[in-house]
mmCIF file with all atom_site columns, C-alpha atoms in Angstrom:
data_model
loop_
_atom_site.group_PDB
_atom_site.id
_atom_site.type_symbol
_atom_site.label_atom_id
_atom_site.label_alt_id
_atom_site.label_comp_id
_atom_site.label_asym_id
_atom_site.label_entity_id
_atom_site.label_seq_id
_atom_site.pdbx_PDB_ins_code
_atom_site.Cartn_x
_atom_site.Cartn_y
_atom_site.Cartn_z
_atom_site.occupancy
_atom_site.B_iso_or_equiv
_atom_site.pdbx_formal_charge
_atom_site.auth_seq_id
_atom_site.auth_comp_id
_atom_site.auth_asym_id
_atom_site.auth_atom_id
_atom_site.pdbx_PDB_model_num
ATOM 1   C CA . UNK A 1 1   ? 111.691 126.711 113.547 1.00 76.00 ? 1   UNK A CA 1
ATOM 2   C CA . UNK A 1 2   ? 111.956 125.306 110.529 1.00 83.00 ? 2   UNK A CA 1
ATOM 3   C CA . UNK A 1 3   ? 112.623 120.814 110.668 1.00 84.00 ? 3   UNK A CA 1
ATOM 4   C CA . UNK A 1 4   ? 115.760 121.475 108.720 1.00 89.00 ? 4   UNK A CA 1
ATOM 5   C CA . UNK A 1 5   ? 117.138 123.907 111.277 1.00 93.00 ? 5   UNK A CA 1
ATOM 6   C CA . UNK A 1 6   ? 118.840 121.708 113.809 1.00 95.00 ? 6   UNK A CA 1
ATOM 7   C CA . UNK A 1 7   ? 120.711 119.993 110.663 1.00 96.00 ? 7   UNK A CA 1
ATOM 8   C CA . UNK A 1 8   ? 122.170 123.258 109.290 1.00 96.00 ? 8   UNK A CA 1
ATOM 9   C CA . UNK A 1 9   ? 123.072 124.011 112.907 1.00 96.00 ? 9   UNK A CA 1
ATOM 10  C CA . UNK A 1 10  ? 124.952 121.064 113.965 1.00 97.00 ? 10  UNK A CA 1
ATOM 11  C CA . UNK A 1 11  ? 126.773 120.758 110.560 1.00 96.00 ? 11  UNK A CA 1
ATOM 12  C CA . UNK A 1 12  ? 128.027 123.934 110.944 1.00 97.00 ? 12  UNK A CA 1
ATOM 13  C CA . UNK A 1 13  ? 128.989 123.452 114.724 1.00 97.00 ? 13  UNK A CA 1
ATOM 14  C CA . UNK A 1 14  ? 130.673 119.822 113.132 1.00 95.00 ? 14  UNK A CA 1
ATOM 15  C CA . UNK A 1 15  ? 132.722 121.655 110.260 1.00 96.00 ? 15  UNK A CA 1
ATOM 16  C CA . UNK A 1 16  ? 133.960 124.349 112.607 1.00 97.00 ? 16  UNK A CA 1
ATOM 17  C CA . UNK A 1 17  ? 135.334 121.078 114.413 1.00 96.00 ? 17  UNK A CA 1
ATOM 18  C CA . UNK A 1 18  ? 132.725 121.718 117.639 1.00 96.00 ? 18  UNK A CA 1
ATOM 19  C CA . UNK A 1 19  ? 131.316 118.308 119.517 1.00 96.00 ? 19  UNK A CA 1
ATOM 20  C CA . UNK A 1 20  ? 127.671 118.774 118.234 1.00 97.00 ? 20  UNK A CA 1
ATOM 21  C CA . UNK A 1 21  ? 124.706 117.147 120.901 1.00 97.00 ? 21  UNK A CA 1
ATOM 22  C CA . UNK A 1 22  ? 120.931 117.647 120.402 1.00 97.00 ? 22  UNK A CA 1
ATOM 23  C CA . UNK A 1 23  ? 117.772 117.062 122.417 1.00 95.00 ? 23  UNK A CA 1
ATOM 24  C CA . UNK A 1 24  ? 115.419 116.790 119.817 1.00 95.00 ? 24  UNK A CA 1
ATOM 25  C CA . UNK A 1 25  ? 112.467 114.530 118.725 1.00 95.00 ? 25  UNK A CA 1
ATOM 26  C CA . UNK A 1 26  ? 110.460 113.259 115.685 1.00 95.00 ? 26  UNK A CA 1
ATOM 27  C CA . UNK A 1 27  ? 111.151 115.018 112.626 1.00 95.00 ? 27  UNK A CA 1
ATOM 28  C CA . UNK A 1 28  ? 113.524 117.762 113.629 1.00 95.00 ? 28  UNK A CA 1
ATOM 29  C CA . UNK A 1 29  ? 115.628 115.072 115.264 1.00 97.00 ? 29  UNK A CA 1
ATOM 30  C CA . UNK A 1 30  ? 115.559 112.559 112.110 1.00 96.00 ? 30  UNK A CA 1
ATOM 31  C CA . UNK A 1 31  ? 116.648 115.644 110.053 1.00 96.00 ? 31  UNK A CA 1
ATOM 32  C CA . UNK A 1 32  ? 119.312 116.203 112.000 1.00 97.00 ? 32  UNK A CA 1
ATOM 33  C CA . UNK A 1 33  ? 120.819 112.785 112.162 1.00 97.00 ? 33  UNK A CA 1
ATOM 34  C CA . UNK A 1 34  ? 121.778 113.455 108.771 1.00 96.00 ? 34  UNK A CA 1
ATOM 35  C CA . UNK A 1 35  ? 124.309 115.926 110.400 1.00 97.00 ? 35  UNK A CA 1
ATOM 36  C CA . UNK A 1 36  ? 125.557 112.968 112.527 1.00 97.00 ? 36  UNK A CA 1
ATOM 37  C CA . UNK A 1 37  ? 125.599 114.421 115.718 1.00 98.00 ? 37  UNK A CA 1
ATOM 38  C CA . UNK A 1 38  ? 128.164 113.326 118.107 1.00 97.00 ? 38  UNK A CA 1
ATOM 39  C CA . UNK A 1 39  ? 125.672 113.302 121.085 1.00 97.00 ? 39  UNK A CA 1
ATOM 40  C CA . UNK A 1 40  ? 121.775 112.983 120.804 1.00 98.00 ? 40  UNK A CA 1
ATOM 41  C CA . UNK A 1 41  ? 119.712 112.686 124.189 1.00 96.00 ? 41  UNK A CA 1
ATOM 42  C CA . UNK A 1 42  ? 116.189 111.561 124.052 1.00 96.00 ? 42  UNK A CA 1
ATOM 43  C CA . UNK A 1 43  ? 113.476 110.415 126.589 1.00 92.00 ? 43  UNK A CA 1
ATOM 44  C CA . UNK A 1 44  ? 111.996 106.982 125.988 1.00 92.00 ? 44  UNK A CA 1
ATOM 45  C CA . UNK A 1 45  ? 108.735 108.682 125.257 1.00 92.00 ? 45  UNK A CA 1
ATOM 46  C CA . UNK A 1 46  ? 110.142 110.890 122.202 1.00 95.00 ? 46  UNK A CA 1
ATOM 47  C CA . UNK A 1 47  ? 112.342 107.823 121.490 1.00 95.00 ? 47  UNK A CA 1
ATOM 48  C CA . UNK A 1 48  ? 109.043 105.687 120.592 1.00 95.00 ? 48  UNK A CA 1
ATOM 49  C CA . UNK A 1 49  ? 107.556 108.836 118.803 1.00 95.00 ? 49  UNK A CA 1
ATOM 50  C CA . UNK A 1 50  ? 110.272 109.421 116.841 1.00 96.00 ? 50  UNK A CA 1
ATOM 51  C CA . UNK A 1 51  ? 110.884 105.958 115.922 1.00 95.00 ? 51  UNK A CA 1
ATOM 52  C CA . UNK A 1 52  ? 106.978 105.415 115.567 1.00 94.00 ? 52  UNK A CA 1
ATOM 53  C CA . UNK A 1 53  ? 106.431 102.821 118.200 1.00 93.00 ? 53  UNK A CA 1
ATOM 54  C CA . UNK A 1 54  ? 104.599 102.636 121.166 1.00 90.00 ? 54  UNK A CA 1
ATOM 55  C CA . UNK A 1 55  ? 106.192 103.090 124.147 1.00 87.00 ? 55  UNK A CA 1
ATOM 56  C CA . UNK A 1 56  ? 105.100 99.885  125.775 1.00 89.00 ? 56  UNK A CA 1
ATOM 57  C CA . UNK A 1 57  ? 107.844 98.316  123.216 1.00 91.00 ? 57  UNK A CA 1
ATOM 58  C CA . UNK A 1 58  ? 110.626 100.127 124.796 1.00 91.00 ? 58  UNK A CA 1
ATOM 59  C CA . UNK A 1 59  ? 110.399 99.027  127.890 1.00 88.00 ? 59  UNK A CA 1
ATOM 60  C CA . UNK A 1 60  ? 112.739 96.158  127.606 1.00 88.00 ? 60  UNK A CA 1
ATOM 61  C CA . UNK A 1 61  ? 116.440 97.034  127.784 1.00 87.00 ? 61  UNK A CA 1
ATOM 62  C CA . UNK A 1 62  ? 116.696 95.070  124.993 1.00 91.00 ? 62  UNK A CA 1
ATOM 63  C CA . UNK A 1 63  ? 114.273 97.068  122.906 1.00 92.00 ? 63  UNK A CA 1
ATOM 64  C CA . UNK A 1 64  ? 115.945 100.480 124.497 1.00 89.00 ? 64  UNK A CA 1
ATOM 65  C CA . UNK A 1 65  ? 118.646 98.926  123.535 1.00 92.00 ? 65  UNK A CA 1
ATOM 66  C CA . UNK A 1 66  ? 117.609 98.069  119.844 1.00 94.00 ? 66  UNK A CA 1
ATOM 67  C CA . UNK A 1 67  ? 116.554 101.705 119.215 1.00 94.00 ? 67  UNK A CA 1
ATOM 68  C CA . UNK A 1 68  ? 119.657 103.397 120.665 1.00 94.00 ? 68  UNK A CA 1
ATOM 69  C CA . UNK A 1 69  ? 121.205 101.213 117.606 1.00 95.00 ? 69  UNK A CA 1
ATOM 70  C CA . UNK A 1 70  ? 118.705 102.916 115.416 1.00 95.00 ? 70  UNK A CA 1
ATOM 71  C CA . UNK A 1 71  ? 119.866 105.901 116.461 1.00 96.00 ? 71  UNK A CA 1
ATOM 72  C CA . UNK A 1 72  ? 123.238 105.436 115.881 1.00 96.00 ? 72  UNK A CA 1
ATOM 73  C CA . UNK A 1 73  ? 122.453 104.018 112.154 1.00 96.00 ? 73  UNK A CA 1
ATOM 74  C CA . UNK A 1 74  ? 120.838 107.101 111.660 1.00 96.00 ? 74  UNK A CA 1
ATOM 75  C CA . UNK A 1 75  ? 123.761 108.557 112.729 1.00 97.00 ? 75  UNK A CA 1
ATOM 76  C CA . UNK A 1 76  ? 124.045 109.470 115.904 1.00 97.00 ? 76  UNK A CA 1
ATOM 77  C CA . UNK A 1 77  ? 127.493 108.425 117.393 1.00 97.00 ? 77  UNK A CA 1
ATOM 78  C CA . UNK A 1 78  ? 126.367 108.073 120.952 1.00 97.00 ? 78  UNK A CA 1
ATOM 79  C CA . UNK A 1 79  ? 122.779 108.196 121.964 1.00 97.00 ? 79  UNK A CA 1
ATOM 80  C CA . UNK A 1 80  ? 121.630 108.956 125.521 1.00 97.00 ? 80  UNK A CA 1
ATOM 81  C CA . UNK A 1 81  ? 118.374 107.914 126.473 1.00 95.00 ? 81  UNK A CA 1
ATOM 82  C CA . UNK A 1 82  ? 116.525 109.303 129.872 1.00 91.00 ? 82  UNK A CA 1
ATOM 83  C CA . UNK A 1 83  ? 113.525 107.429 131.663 1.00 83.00 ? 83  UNK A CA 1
ATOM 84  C CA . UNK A 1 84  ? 112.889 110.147 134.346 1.00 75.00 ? 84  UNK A CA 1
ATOM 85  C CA . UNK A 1 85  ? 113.412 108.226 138.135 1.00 74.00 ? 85  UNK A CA 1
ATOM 86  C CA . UNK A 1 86  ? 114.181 104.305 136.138 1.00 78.00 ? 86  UNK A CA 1
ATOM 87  C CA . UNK A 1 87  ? 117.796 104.436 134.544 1.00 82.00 ? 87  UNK A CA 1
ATOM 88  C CA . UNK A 1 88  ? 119.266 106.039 132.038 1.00 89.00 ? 88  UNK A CA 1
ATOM 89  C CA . UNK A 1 89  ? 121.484 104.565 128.863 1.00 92.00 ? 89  UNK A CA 1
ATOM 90  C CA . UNK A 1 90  ? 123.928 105.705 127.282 1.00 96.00 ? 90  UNK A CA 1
ATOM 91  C CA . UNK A 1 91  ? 124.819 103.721 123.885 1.00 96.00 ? 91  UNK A CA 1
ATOM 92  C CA . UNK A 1 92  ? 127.775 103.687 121.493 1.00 96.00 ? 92  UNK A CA 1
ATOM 93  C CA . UNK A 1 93  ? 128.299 101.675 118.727 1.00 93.00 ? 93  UNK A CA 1
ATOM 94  C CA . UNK A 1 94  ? 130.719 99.529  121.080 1.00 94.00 ? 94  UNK A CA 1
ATOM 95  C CA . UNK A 1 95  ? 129.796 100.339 124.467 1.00 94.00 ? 95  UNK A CA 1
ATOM 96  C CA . UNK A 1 96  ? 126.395 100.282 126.876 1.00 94.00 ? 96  UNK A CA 1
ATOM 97  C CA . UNK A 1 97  ? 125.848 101.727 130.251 1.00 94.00 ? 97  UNK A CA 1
ATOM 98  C CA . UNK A 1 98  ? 122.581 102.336 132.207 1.00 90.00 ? 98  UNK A CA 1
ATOM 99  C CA . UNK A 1 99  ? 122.596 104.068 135.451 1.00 84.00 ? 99  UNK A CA 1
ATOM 100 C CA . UNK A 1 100 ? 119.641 104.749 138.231 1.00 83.00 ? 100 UNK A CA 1
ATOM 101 C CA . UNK A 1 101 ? 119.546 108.054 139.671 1.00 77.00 ? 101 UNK A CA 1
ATOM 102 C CA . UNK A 1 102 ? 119.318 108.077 143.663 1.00 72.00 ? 102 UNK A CA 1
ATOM 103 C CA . UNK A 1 103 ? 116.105 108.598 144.679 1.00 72.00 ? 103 UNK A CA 1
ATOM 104 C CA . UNK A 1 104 ? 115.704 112.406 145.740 1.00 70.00 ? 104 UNK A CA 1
ATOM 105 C CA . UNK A 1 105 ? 112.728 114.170 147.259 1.00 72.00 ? 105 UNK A CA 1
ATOM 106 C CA . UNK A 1 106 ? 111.947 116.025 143.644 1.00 67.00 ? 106 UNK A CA 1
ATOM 107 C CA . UNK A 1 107 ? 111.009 119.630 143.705 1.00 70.00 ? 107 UNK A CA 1
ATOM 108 C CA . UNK A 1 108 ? 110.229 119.707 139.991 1.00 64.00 ? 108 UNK A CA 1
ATOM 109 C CA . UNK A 1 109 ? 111.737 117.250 137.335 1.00 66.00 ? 109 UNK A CA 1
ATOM 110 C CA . UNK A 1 110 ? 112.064 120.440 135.160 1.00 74.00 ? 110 UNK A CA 1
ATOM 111 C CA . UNK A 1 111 ? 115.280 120.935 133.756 1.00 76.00 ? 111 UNK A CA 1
ATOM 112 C CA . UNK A 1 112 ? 116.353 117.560 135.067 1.00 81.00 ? 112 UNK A CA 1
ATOM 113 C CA . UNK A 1 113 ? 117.301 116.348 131.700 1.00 83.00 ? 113 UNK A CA 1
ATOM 114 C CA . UNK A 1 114 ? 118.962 119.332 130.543 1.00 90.00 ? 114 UNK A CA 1
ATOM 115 C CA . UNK A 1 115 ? 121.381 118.827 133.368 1.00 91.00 ? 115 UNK A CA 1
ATOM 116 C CA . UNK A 1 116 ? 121.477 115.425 132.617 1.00 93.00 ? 116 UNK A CA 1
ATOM 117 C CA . UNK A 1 117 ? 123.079 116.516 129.047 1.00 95.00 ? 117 UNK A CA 1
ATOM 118 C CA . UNK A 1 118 ? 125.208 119.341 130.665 1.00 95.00 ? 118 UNK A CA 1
ATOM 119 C CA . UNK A 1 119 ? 126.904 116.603 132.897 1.00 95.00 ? 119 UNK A CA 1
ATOM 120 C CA . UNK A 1 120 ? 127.350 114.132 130.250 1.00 97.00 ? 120 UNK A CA 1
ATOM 121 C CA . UNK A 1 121 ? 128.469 116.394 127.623 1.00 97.00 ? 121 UNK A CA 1
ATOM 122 C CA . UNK A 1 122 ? 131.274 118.341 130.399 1.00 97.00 ? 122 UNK A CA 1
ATOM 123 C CA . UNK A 1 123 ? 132.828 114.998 131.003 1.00 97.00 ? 123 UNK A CA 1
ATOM 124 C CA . UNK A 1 124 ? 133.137 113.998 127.416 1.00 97.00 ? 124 UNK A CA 1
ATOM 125 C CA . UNK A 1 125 ? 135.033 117.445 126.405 1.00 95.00 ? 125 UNK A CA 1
ATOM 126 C CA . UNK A 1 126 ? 137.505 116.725 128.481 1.00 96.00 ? 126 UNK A CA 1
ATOM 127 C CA . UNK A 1 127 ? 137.675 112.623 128.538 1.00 95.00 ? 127 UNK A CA 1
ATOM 128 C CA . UNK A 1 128 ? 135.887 111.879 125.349 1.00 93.00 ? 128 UNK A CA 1
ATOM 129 C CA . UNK A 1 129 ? 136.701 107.606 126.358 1.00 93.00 ? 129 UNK A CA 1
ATOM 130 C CA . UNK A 1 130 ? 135.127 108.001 129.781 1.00 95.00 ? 130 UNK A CA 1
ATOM 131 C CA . UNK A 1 131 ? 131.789 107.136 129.094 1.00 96.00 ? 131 UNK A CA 1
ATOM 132 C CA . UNK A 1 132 ? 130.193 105.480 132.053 1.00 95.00 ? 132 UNK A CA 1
ATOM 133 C CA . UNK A 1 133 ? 132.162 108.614 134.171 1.00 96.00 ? 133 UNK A CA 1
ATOM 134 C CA . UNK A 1 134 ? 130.222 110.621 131.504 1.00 96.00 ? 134 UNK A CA 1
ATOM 135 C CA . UNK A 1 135 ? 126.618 108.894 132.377 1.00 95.00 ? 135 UNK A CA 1
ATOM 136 C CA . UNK A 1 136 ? 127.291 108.804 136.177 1.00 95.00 ? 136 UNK A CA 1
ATOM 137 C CA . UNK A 1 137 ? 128.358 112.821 136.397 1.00 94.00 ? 137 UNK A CA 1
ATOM 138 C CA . UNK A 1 138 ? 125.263 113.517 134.083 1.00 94.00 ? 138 UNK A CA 1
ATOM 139 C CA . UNK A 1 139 ? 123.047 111.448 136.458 1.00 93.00 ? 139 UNK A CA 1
ATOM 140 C CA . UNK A 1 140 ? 124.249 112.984 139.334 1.00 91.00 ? 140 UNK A CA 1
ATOM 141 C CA . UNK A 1 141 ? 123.261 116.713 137.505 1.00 89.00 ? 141 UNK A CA 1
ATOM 142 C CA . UNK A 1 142 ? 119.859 115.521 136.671 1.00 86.00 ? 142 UNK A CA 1
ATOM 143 C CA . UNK A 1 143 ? 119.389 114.576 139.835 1.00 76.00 ? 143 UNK A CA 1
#
């Protein structure tokens, strides 16, 4: 798919008057913050890559933290940042929240942030202003 792809997409989801959200990384993803996405989710490992750090330097909340920021000058309005098991944040130009999943006997973390994204993003159609209810249903899909 071509890097410009997810742009055209999500601008024409945007102009249509849609809530746009992608799960992207690196290039594709910084080509489609031009489209200022309402949502973007990210792991902290694509996070670094896309931002071209090293994960190591994420692993403060205040770096995490830092790049959600990024994000959002980039324009993203909210970013949402996964870490697998360790919490999860979800940033807004305003607003923080990080949440732990429970610990669950995994089967296979496939999917897990997919749901993760589902949950958030079903909360926030109807409440858009509810966003730690928006993490905590997301984390309770992922889980």
């Amino acid at each position: 798919m071509p890097v410009a792809a997810y742009q055209e997409i999500l601008a024409d989801a945007k102009q249509a008057g849609a809530m746009t959200a992608i799960d992207a990384a690196g290039p594709a993803l910084l080509k489609a913050l031009g489209a200022k996405p309402d949502l973007v989710m990210i792991n902290r490992g694509e996070l670094a890559e896309t931002l071209g750090c090293s994960p190591r330097s994420l692993r403060s909340d205040r770096a995490l933290i830092a790049a959600a920021r990024r994000l959002m000058t980039l324009g993203a309005r909210i970013a949402v940042i996964a870490d697998g098991p360790r919490a999860a944040c979800l940033a807004t130009a305003s607003e923080i929240h990080r949440l732990t999943p429970p610990a669950v006997q995994a089967r296979s973390a496939m999917g897990g942030g997919d749901a993760l994204m589902a949950g958030i993003l079903r909360v926030l159609l109807k409440s858009p202003e509810n966003l730690a209810a928006a993490l905590s249903f997301g984390i309770a899909c992922g889980a």
